[in-house]
PDB file of C-alpha atoms in Angstrom:
ATOM      1  CA  MET X   1     -26.288  57.203  11.934  1.00 51.00           C
ATOM      2  CA  SER X   2     -25.185  57.134  15.348  1.00 53.00           C
ATOM      3  CA  ARG X   3     -22.627  55.688  17.000  1.00 56.00           C
ATOM      4  CA  GLY X   4     -21.935  52.263  18.845  1.00 56.00           C
ATOM      5  CA  VAL X   5     -24.239  51.095  15.800  1.00 53.00           C
ATOM      6  CA  VAL X   6     -22.625  48.257  13.480  1.00 54.00           C
ATOM      7  CA  THR X   7     -24.737  47.414  10.419  1.00 54.00           C
ATOM      8  CA  ILE X   8     -24.280  45.299   8.150  1.00 55.00           C
ATOM      9  CA  ARG X   9     -24.527  46.413   4.663  1.00 61.00           C
ATOM     10  CA  GLY X  10     -26.455  48.966   5.234  1.00 60.00           C
ATOM     11  CA  ARG X  11     -28.830  46.999   7.612  1.00 57.00           C
ATOM     12  CA  SER X  12     -30.132  48.390  10.521  1.00 61.00           C
ATOM     13  CA  PRO X  13     -29.321  45.566  13.629  1.00 61.00           C
ATOM     14  CA  GLN X  14     -32.497  44.282  14.280  1.00 61.00           C
ATOM     15  CA  MET X  15     -32.901  43.581  10.434  1.00 58.00           C
ATOM     16  CA  SER X  16     -29.774  41.886  10.684  1.00 64.00           C
ATOM     17  CA  ALA X  17     -30.705  40.144  13.558  1.00 66.00           C
ATOM     18  CA  ASN X  18     -33.389  38.884  11.531  1.00 67.00           C
ATOM     19  CA  PHE X  19     -31.942  37.144   9.232  1.00 63.00           C
ATOM     20  CA  PHE X  20     -29.783  35.503  11.086  1.00 65.00           C
ATOM     21  CA  TYR X  21     -31.823  33.756  12.850  1.00 63.00           C
ATOM     22  CA  LEU X  22     -33.894  33.829   9.517  1.00 63.00           C
ATOM     23  CA  PHE X  23     -30.448  31.777   8.680  1.00 62.00           C
ATOM     24  CA  LEU X  24     -30.231  29.379  11.612  1.00 60.00           C
ATOM     25  CA  LEU X  25     -33.677  28.489  10.773  1.00 58.00           C
ATOM     26  CA  LEU X  26     -33.414  27.213   7.698  1.00 59.00           C
ATOM     27  CA  SER X  27     -30.118  25.737   7.941  1.00 60.00           C
ATOM     28  CA  VAL X  28     -31.343  23.701  11.403  1.00 54.00           C
ATOM     29  CA  SER X  29     -34.290  22.395   9.128  1.00 55.00           C
ATOM     30  CA  ARG X  30     -31.455  21.059   6.173  1.00 56.00           C
ATOM     31  CA  LEU X  31     -30.656  18.991   8.697  1.00 53.00           C
ATOM     32  CA  SER X  32     -33.386  18.065   9.747  1.00 50.00           C
ATOM     33  CA  ILE X  33     -34.421  16.938   6.749  1.00 50.00           C
ATOM     34  CA  ALA X  34     -31.108  15.097   5.001  1.00 48.00           C
ATOM     35  CA  GLY X  35     -30.855  13.089   8.131  1.00 51.00           C
ATOM     36  CA  SER X  36     -34.999  12.076   8.161  1.00 48.00           C
ATOM     37  CA  LEU X  37     -33.987  11.564   4.000  1.00 48.00           C
ATOM     38  CA  GLU X  38     -30.789   9.088   4.950  1.00 48.00           C
ATOM     39  CA  ASN X  39     -32.785   5.960   6.021  1.00 47.00           C
ATOM     40  CA  ASN X  40     -34.473   6.397   2.804  1.00 48.00           C
ATOM     41  CA  LYS X  41     -31.270   7.151   0.290  1.00 46.00           C
ATOM     42  CA  PRO X  42     -31.131   5.647  -2.389  1.00 46.00           C
ATOM     43  CA  ASP X  43     -28.616   2.087  -2.104  1.00 44.00           C
ATOM     44  CA  PRO X  44     -27.180   0.780  -5.142  1.00 47.00           C
ATOM     45  CA  VAL X  45     -28.323  -2.430  -6.286  1.00 47.00           C
ATOM     46  CA  ARG X  46     -26.811  -4.828  -9.234  1.00 46.00           C
ATOM     47  CA  GLN X  47     -29.005  -3.765 -11.298  1.00 45.00           C
ATOM     48  CA  SER X  48     -29.667  -2.535 -15.225  1.00 46.00           C
ATOM     49  CA  GLY X  49     -32.982  -0.474 -14.453  1.00 50.00           C
ATOM     50  CA  GLY X  50     -31.592   2.210 -11.657  1.00 52.00           C
ATOM     51  CA  LEU X  51     -31.730   1.884  -8.709  1.00 53.00           C
ATOM     52  CA  VAL X  52     -34.284   0.308  -5.305  1.00 53.00           C
ATOM     53  CA  PRO X  53     -34.758   2.316  -2.288  1.00 52.00           C
ATOM     54  CA  ARG X  54     -32.873   0.956   0.522  1.00 50.00           C
ATOM     55  CA  GLN X  55     -35.911  -0.782   2.535  1.00 47.00           C
ATOM     56  CA  ALA X  56     -36.880  -2.731  -0.815  1.00 48.00           C
ATOM     57  CA  ARG X  57     -33.232  -4.644  -0.274  1.00 49.00           C
ATOM     58  CA  ILE X  58     -33.563  -5.167   3.522  1.00 53.00           C
ATOM     59  CA  ALA X  59     -37.650  -6.338   3.757  1.00 49.00           C
ATOM     60  CA  VAL X  60     -37.456  -8.443   1.841  1.00 60.00           C
ATOM     61  CA  THR X  61     -39.193 -11.511   2.861  1.00 68.00           C
ATOM     62  CA  SER X  62     -39.601 -15.121   0.719  1.00 71.00           C
ATOM     63  CA  HIS X  63     -42.836 -16.006  -0.379  1.00 82.00           C
ATOM     64  CA  ILE X  64     -41.727 -18.215  -3.211  1.00 87.00           C
ATOM     65  CA  PRO X  65     -41.732 -21.700  -3.594  1.00 90.00           C
ATOM     66  CA  ARG X  66     -38.269 -22.474  -5.218  1.00 93.00           C
ATOM     67  CA  GLU X  67     -37.340 -26.237  -6.706  1.00 94.00           C
ATOM     68  CA  SER X  68     -33.744 -28.026  -6.051  1.00 95.00           C
ATOM     69  CA  VAL X  69     -31.768 -28.166  -9.303  1.00 95.00           C
ATOM     70  CA  VAL X  70     -29.045 -30.192  -9.713  1.00 94.00           C
ATOM     71  CA  SER X  71     -25.966 -27.519 -10.870  1.00 94.00           C
ATOM     72  CA  LYS X  72     -22.215 -26.954  -9.417  1.00 94.00           C
ATOM     73  CA  GLY X  73     -23.508 -23.068  -9.172  1.00 95.00           C
ATOM     74  CA  ILE X  74     -26.904 -22.732  -8.262  1.00 96.00           C
ATOM     75  CA  ALA X  75     -29.358 -24.938  -5.945  1.00 96.00           C
ATOM     76  CA  SER X  76     -33.086 -23.431  -6.254  1.00 96.00           C
ATOM     77  CA  ILE X  77     -34.712 -21.424  -8.870  1.00 97.00           C
ATOM     78  CA  GLY X  78     -38.958 -20.318  -8.323  1.00 95.00           C
ATOM     79  CA  TYR X  79     -41.047 -17.903 -10.135  1.00 96.00           C
ATOM     80  CA  SER X  80     -43.776 -16.623 -10.033  1.00 94.00           C
ATOM     81  CA  LYS X  81     -46.425 -16.453 -12.505  1.00 94.00           C
ATOM     82  CA  ARG X  82     -47.792 -13.829 -11.719  1.00 92.00           C
ATOM     83  CA  LEU X  83     -45.650 -10.927 -10.309  1.00 92.00           C
ATOM     84  CA  HIS X  84     -42.824 -12.438 -12.719  1.00 94.00           C
ATOM     85  CA  ILE X  85     -39.638 -12.640  -9.995  1.00 94.00           C
ATOM     86  CA  LEU X  86     -37.314 -14.480 -10.713  1.00 96.00           C
ATOM     87  CA  GLU X  87     -36.159 -16.518  -7.005  1.00 95.00           C
ATOM     88  CA  ILE X  88     -32.378 -18.061  -7.549  1.00 96.00           C
ATOM     89  CA  GLU X  89     -30.658 -18.955  -4.346  1.00 94.00           C
ATOM     90  CA  PHE X  90     -26.976 -19.997  -5.450  1.00 95.00           C
ATOM     91  CA  VAL X  91     -24.425 -22.061  -3.516  1.00 94.00           C
ATOM     92  CA  ASN X  92     -22.970 -20.356  -0.685  1.00 92.00           C
ATOM     93  CA  GLY X  93     -26.522 -19.144   0.213  1.00 90.00           C
ATOM     94  CA  ALA X  94     -27.260 -16.791  -1.359  1.00 91.00           C
ATOM     95  CA  VAL X  95     -30.645 -15.582  -2.079  1.00 92.00           C
ATOM     96  CA  TYR X  96     -31.733 -12.938  -5.554  1.00 93.00           C
ATOM     97  CA  ARG X  97     -34.986 -11.886  -6.732  1.00 94.00           C
ATOM     98  CA  TYR X  98     -35.051 -11.000 -10.400  1.00 96.00           C
ATOM     99  CA  LEU X  99     -37.024  -9.084 -11.462  1.00 94.00           C
ATOM    100  CA  GLN X 100     -39.407  -8.912 -14.560  1.00 94.00           C
ATOM    101  CA  VAL X 101     -38.658 -11.571 -15.911  1.00 96.00           C
ATOM    102  CA  ALA X 102     -40.688 -13.087 -19.079  1.00 96.00           C
ATOM    103  CA  PRO X 103     -42.312 -16.386 -18.256  1.00 96.00           C
ATOM    104  CA  SER X 104     -39.977 -17.394 -21.234  1.00 97.00           C
ATOM    105  CA  VAL X 105     -36.623 -17.260 -19.431  1.00 97.00           C
ATOM    106  CA  HIS X 106     -37.918 -18.969 -16.000  1.00 97.00           C
ATOM    107  CA  ARG X 107     -38.625 -22.001 -18.814  1.00 97.00           C
ATOM    108  CA  ASP X 108     -35.438 -21.406 -21.097  1.00 97.00           C
ATOM    109  CA  LEU X 109     -33.492 -21.513 -17.975  1.00 97.00           C
ATOM    110  CA  MET X 110     -35.103 -24.342 -16.308  1.00 96.00           C
ATOM    111  CA  SER X 111     -34.930 -26.877 -19.472  1.00 96.00           C
ATOM    112  CA  ALA X 112     -30.714 -25.677 -20.099  1.00 95.00           C
ATOM    113  CA  ASP X 113     -27.949 -28.289 -20.367  1.00 95.00           C
ATOM    114  CA  SER X 114     -26.453 -25.714 -18.135  1.00 95.00           C
ATOM    115  CA  LYS X 115     -28.156 -23.603 -15.633  1.00 96.00           C
ATOM    116  CA  ALA X 116     -25.220 -21.651 -13.991  1.00 95.00           C
ATOM    117  CA  ARG X 117     -23.732 -21.082 -18.094  1.00 96.00           C
ATOM    118  CA  TYR X 118     -27.836 -20.009 -19.147  1.00 97.00           C
ATOM    119  CA  TYR X 119     -27.424 -17.602 -15.648  1.00 97.00           C
ATOM    120  CA  ASP X 120     -24.586 -15.304 -16.412  1.00 95.00           C
ATOM    121  CA  ALA X 121     -25.466 -15.735 -20.109  1.00 96.00           C
ATOM    122  CA  ASN X 122     -28.735 -14.107 -19.921  1.00 96.00           C
ATOM    123  CA  ILE X 123     -30.357 -13.406 -16.269  1.00 96.00           C
ATOM    124  CA  LYS X 124     -27.472 -10.976 -14.595  1.00 94.00           C
ATOM    125  CA  GLY X 125     -26.854  -8.257 -14.787  1.00 93.00           C
ATOM    126  CA  ASN X 126     -29.875  -7.619 -16.777  1.00 95.00           C
ATOM    127  CA  TYR X 127     -32.581  -8.043 -15.032  1.00 95.00           C
ATOM    128  CA  PRO X 128     -33.249  -5.434 -11.012  1.00 93.00           C
ATOM    129  CA  SER X 129     -32.462  -7.611  -8.809  1.00 91.00           C
ATOM    130  CA  VAL X 130     -32.697  -7.194  -4.650  1.00 90.00           C
ATOM    131  CA  ARG X 131     -30.715  -9.429  -2.322  1.00 88.00           C
ATOM    132  CA  VAL X 132     -33.732 -11.731  -1.176  1.00 85.00           C
ATOM    133  CA  ARG X 133     -30.754 -13.105   1.323  1.00 79.00           C
ATOM    134  CA  PRO X 134     -26.356 -12.382   1.867  1.00 71.00           C
ATOM    135  CA  GLN X 135     -24.406 -15.024   1.323  1.00 67.00           C
ATOM    136  CA  VAL X 136     -24.029 -18.000   4.353  1.00 66.00           C
ATOM    137  CA  LYS X 137     -20.069 -17.741   5.440  1.00 64.00           C
ATOM    138  CA  GLN X 138     -18.679 -20.568   5.525  1.00 59.00           C
ATOM    139  CA  GLN X 139     -17.514 -21.483   9.632  1.00 57.00           C
ATOM    140  CA  PHE X 140     -13.947 -23.327  10.330  1.00 59.00           C
ATOM    141  CA  ASP X 141     -14.062 -25.951  12.869  1.00 54.00           C
TER     142      ASP X 141
END
């Protein structure tokens, strides 16, 4: 080996430079991919079935007609027989969509004496859910 040539663990300077550029390229590529995946990262949602992508929470628009109900906690309920989706609007203004709900659960909810109690016992935490609209904050004058 000639004097003045630096080697890294027995590698020539050219090989060390190539290794450095390859390492740099892979690092930048990884950061780029991680940045592009950041918007698609799964975000936990209250459900028993796993994770729902963040876009599913943001892009939800309700087209399911809801019927007003007499309840202390629930303002209206809607159901899609075709999609098996139950939508509940709470008195605080929040709207949640529950997925994979059987028609019998909707029927039982609508006929329950206490809809809020039925919801707590049979729906809340038992079905995958997506927030359609957050709760409306009270404004005081």
